[in-house]
Each structure stands twice: as C-alpha cells, then as structure tokens.
Tab-separated table of C-alpha atoms in Angstrom:
chain	number	residue	atom	x	y	z
A	20	MET	CA	3.033	-8.974	-37.372
A	21	ALA	CA	2.776	-10.112	-40.986
A	22	VAL	CA	0.118	-12.542	-42.257
A	23	HIS	CA	1.252	-15.048	-44.906
A	24	ASP	CA	-0.809	-17.494	-46.915
A	25	HIS	CA	0.588	-21.011	-47.113
A	26	PRO	CA	-0.610	-23.632	-49.585
A	27	HIS	CA	-0.849	-26.313	-46.878
A	28	ARG	CA	-2.136	-24.154	-44.014
A	29	ARG	CA	-5.325	-22.264	-43.348
A	30	PRO	CA	-4.904	-18.527	-43.662
A	31	GLY	CA	-4.988	-16.627	-40.410
A	32	TRP	CA	-2.898	-15.279	-37.596
A	33	HIS	CA	0.008	-17.404	-36.476
A	34	VAL	CA	1.690	-16.649	-33.178
A	35	PRO	CA	5.338	-17.730	-33.177
A	36	PHE	CA	6.415	-19.520	-30.000
A	37	PRO	CA	10.082	-19.452	-29.091
A	38	ARG	CA	11.803	-22.804	-29.337
A	39	ARG	CA	13.873	-24.148	-26.532
A	40	THR	CA	17.565	-23.990	-27.075
A	41	GLY	CA	20.410	-25.434	-25.154
A	42	THR	CA	21.281	-22.062	-23.663
A	43	ALA	CA	19.480	-21.275	-20.389
A	44	PRO	CA	18.290	-17.709	-19.868
A	45	ALA	CA	20.361	-15.538	-17.645
A	46	SER	CA	19.443	-15.802	-13.987
A	47	THR	CA	17.331	-12.974	-12.656
A	48	GLY	CA	17.433	-14.131	-9.042
A	49	PRO	CA	19.216	-11.118	-7.511
A	50	THR	CA	17.103	-8.661	-9.508
A	51	THR	CA	13.885	-10.416	-8.535
A	52	ALA	CA	14.913	-10.522	-4.880
A	53	ALA	CA	15.767	-6.821	-4.900
A	54	ALA	CA	12.433	-5.951	-6.519
A	55	ALA	CA	10.578	-8.079	-3.960
A	56	ALA	CA	12.424	-6.370	-1.107
A	57	THR	CA	11.610	-2.935	-2.510
A	58	THR	CA	7.952	-3.881	-2.904
A	59	GLY	CA	7.896	-5.163	0.666
A	60	HIS	CA	9.319	-1.907	1.969
A	61	VAL	CA	6.856	0.180	-0.047
A	62	PHE	CA	3.902	-1.800	1.287
A	63	ALA	CA	5.315	-1.644	4.810
A	64	GLY	CA	5.621	2.126	4.603
A	65	LEU	CA	2.080	2.401	3.259
A	66	ARG	CA	0.870	0.134	6.068
A	67	LEU	CA	2.507	2.227	8.785
A	68	LEU	CA	1.225	5.510	7.376
A	69	THR	CA	-2.313	4.176	7.036
A	70	GLY	CA	-2.128	2.725	10.536
A	71	PHE	CA	-1.082	6.096	11.901
A	72	VAL	CA	-4.081	7.733	10.230
A	73	PHE	CA	-6.463	5.442	12.109
A	74	LEU	CA	-4.527	5.449	15.367
A	75	TRP	CA	-4.179	9.242	15.415
A	76	ALA	CA	-7.898	9.645	14.744
A	77	PHE	CA	-8.568	7.506	17.813
A	78	LEU	CA	-6.114	9.416	20.017
A	79	ASP	CA	-7.370	12.841	18.944
A	80	LYS	CA	-11.014	11.939	19.441
A	81	ALA	CA	-10.345	10.130	22.717
A	82	PHE	CA	-8.204	12.771	24.397
A	83	GLY	CA	-9.102	16.010	22.598
A	84	LEU	CA	-5.630	16.812	21.290
A	85	ALA	CA	-6.821	20.096	19.747
A	86	TYR	CA	-6.556	18.980	16.134
A	87	ALA	CA	-9.889	17.716	14.776
A	88	THR	CA	-11.207	17.499	18.348
A	89	PRO	CA	-10.979	20.608	20.547
A	90	SER	CA	-9.256	20.362	23.888
A	91	GLY	CA	-11.696	19.367	26.608
A	92	LYS	CA	-14.117	17.828	24.088
A	93	GLY	CA	-12.493	14.398	23.934
A	94	TRP	CA	-14.239	11.123	24.601
A	95	ILE	CA	-12.710	10.899	28.076
A	96	ASP	CA	-14.154	14.361	28.819
A	97	GLY	CA	-17.677	13.222	28.002
A	98	GLY	CA	-17.673	14.210	24.347
A	99	SER	CA	-19.152	11.999	21.653
A	100	PRO	CA	-16.917	10.926	18.747
A	101	THR	CA	-19.902	10.314	16.478
A	102	LYS	CA	-22.397	13.044	17.354
A	103	GLY	CA	-20.859	15.885	15.399
A	104	PHE	CA	-20.270	13.908	12.217
A	105	LEU	CA	-23.450	11.845	12.116
A	106	SER	CA	-25.763	14.670	13.192
A	107	GLY	CA	-24.359	16.742	10.337
A	108	VAL	CA	-25.253	14.204	7.622
A	109	ALA	CA	-27.368	16.144	5.114
A	110	ALA	CA	-27.745	13.835	2.129
A	111	GLY	CA	-28.101	10.232	1.135
A	112	PRO	CA	-30.496	7.337	1.758
A	113	MET	CA	-29.462	6.869	5.417
A	114	GLU	CA	-29.645	10.505	6.529
A	115	SER	CA	-32.333	9.972	9.166
A	116	THR	CA	-30.734	6.717	10.325
A	117	PHE	CA	-27.399	8.402	10.922
A	118	HIS	CA	-29.154	11.164	12.851
A	119	ASP	CA	-30.650	8.515	15.111
A	120	TRP	CA	-27.229	6.910	15.635
A	121	ALA	CA	-25.465	10.203	16.381
A	122	GLY	CA	-24.113	10.233	19.916
A	123	ALA	CA	-25.454	6.784	20.819
A	124	PRO	CA	-23.071	5.051	23.280
A	125	TRP	CA	-22.968	1.873	21.213
A	126	ALA	CA	-22.052	3.881	18.095
A	127	ASP	CA	-19.306	5.729	19.973
A	128	TRP	CA	-17.833	2.486	21.316
A	129	LEU	CA	-17.933	0.658	17.976
A	130	PHE	CA	-16.410	3.617	16.155
A	131	MET	CA	-13.610	4.164	18.656
A	132	LEU	CA	-12.787	0.469	19.049
A	133	GLY	CA	-12.718	0.192	15.266
A	134	LEU	CA	-10.267	3.074	14.935
A	135	LEU	CA	-8.053	1.682	17.692
A	136	GLY	CA	-8.137	-1.916	16.500
A	137	ILE	CA	-7.451	-1.080	12.857
A	138	GLY	CA	-4.683	1.355	13.780
A	139	LEU	CA	-2.906	-1.077	16.103
A	140	ALA	CA	-3.263	-3.979	13.663
A	141	LEU	CA	-1.705	-1.968	10.851
A	142	ILE	CA	1.106	-0.577	12.973
A	143	ALA	CA	1.970	-4.036	14.321
A	144	GLY	CA	1.418	-5.780	10.988
A	145	ILE	CA	-0.913	-8.431	12.416
A	146	GLY	CA	-4.543	-9.295	11.769
A	147	LEU	CA	-4.551	-7.405	8.495
A	148	TRP	CA	-7.564	-9.248	7.084
A	149	PRO	CA	-9.807	-8.536	10.098
A	150	ALA	CA	-8.570	-4.940	9.960
A	151	ALA	CA	-9.366	-4.766	6.236
A	152	ILE	CA	-12.869	-6.144	6.740
A	153	ALA	CA	-13.648	-3.830	9.662
A	154	GLY	CA	-12.049	-0.848	7.949
A	155	THR	CA	-13.907	-1.444	4.686
A	156	ALA	CA	-17.229	-1.600	6.563
A	157	MET	CA	-16.376	1.619	8.419
A	158	MET	CA	-15.308	3.415	5.250
A	159	ALA	CA	-18.445	2.248	3.425
A	160	LEU	CA	-20.668	3.706	6.138
A	161	MET	CA	-18.729	6.972	6.129
A	162	TRP	CA	-18.985	7.103	2.327
A	163	ILE	CA	-22.762	6.703	2.579
A	164	ALA	CA	-22.864	9.376	5.285
A	165	GLU	CA	-21.106	11.888	3.042
A	166	TRP	CA	-22.916	10.588	-0.071
A	167	PRO	CA	-20.659	11.930	-2.845
A	168	PRO	CA	-23.235	11.280	-5.640
A	169	ALA	CA	-25.459	14.083	-4.296
A	170	ARG	CA	-25.169	17.384	-6.136
A	171	HIS	CA	-27.343	19.088	-3.539
A	172	LEU	CA	-27.947	18.556	0.160
A	173	SER	CA	-31.396	17.883	1.567
A	174	ASP	CA	-31.946	21.621	2.115
A	175	GLY	CA	-31.200	22.353	-1.542
A	176	THR	CA	-27.752	23.901	-1.102
A	177	PRO	CA	-24.875	22.648	-3.265
A	178	SER	CA	-23.108	19.642	-1.771
A	179	MET	CA	-19.710	20.731	-3.105
A	180	SER	CA	-18.936	17.099	-3.875
A	181	THR	CA	-15.812	16.871	-6.031
A	182	ASN	CA	-16.458	13.367	-7.365
A	183	PRO	CA	-19.696	11.374	-7.570
A	184	PHE	CA	-18.038	8.082	-6.650
A	185	ALA	CA	-14.344	7.982	-5.797
A	186	ASP	CA	-13.360	9.703	-2.576
A	187	TYR	CA	-10.810	9.119	0.155
A	188	HIS	CA	-13.023	6.626	1.994
A	189	LEU	CA	-12.933	4.282	-0.990
A	190	ILE	CA	-9.190	4.807	-1.347
A	191	TYR	CA	-8.625	3.812	2.276
A	192	ALA	CA	-10.793	0.711	1.822
A	193	VAL	CA	-8.837	-0.386	-1.249
A	194	VAL	CA	-5.526	0.246	0.541
A	195	LEU	CA	-6.612	-1.875	3.510
A	196	VAL	CA	-7.572	-4.798	1.268
A	197	ALA	CA	-4.369	-4.443	-0.765
A	198	LEU	CA	-2.206	-4.486	2.369
A	199	ALA	CA	-3.927	-7.628	3.624
A	200	ALA	CA	-3.718	-9.361	0.234
A	201	ALA	CA	-0.033	-8.514	-0.075
A	202	GLY	CA	0.790	-9.807	3.410
A	203	ALA	CA	2.324	-6.441	4.199
A	204	GLY	CA	2.884	-7.214	7.867
A	205	ALA	CA	6.037	-9.283	7.401
A	206	THR	CA	8.280	-6.280	6.678
A	207	TRP	CA	8.793	-3.837	9.561
A	208	GLY	CA	6.106	-5.662	11.485
A	209	LEU	CA	5.175	-8.771	13.443
A	210	GLY	CA	3.347	-10.415	10.556
A	211	GLY	CA	5.851	-13.258	10.187
A	212	ALA	CA	5.596	-14.323	13.813
A	213	TRP	CA	1.842	-13.786	13.795
A	214	THR	CA	1.244	-16.159	10.875
A	215	ARG	CA	3.249	-18.897	12.619
A	216	LEU	CA	0.889	-18.974	15.584
A	217	PRO	CA	-1.158	-22.217	15.693
A	218	LEU	CA	-4.457	-20.317	15.959
A	219	VAL	CA	-3.667	-18.211	12.894
A	220	GLY	CA	-2.506	-21.313	11.040
A	221	ARG	CA	-5.890	-22.957	11.668
A	222	HIS	CA	-7.791	-19.804	10.737
A	223	PRO	CA	-6.027	-18.062	7.801
A	224	TRP	CA	-8.584	-15.233	7.839
A	225	LEU	CA	-6.885	-13.953	10.996
A	226	ARG	CA	-3.695	-13.131	9.085
C-alpha cells in the first residue's frame, strides 16, 4: 500500500473503503450452504468418534473385553476401574491423593458413570454442554495424574513425557468444548429434537 502526502490532508495511512455500486455481489447462498453442510458432517463424524472412545472405555472396563482390561478383571467381575491407574501415579502434586482414591467405590462409580454418560451423550448428540463440562473435569484430573511437566518420576527415573503441556487429555477436552459450542448434535444425532424440549429451552446449558 502506497503512502501519499496531500496538501489538505494529514500524512499517514489511508485505508480505501469500497464504494457501493448499483451492482449487487453475486449470491453465495448455495456455496455457503454446502460449506455449512460439510462442516456439520465433519463435526458429526468427530462427535461420533469421540463418543465411541468414551463409550468403548466404559464397556471394556465394565465387562473386561480383553483390550485394556483383561478378561475376568472387569468391573462386573469385582475389578476396580480406577485402582490400576491411580495407584500407578508416580509424579505430580496430587500423587498421594490419587493413591488414596485408587480403588475407592465412589471413585469407581464416578469414573464409570462419567465415561458412560459422556459416551452416550456424544453418540446421541444431546447434552453436549454437560458432557463437555464433565469430560473436561475428567481429562483435567487425568492430566494431573500423568503430570506431563515432570521430567522425572518421584523415584528419580525418567518420566518419558513427550510434551510438558499438550497431551491427548487436553486435546479431548478441547474437542468436547468445540463440539458443544458448534452444536454438533444436530447432524447425525438427536440434537435438533433435544433443543426443542421445553426443559432444554428453559435451561440452555443442557444443550
């Protein structure tokens, strides 16, 4: 952009604004609608995949499907979904607290109900804000439990942390908030019908 001095104007930067003309700009309606539909499908796919992550974690831990949870060690078999993870915490400011929580019935119930509730909400496309709030709290606690900033564990061995801040727990939290903010439940989900319910209309945070 060129700068010109003018005898009757102060020198400086002048931003040209386009003047209105009699010719209207070409309509971009179809293009905009197609882009919106594509965005809706992308968010819907992301919502379903993320929902499956949470729902599968619940199913595997509840029934011992021999993936992360060995067969016969599921919650219904008397196993604890939190004991192995929380008792293995070896760094961070809440290390001893997590050890105390490991295997506690209330911790098992909250963890499993959280996984189930978040997974079902995402799959169905309803209650995305409650799911985002609960999921963000869960991911924050799991981030603290793994404590990526630590270079060494409490016993002095290397932590093998690959990043001092950003890990998959934070990514999941951001995805959950983004899905709720985008109203991603309307496409391939029950979000449209859910938002028309009188209760949800009176309490928008339930959307």
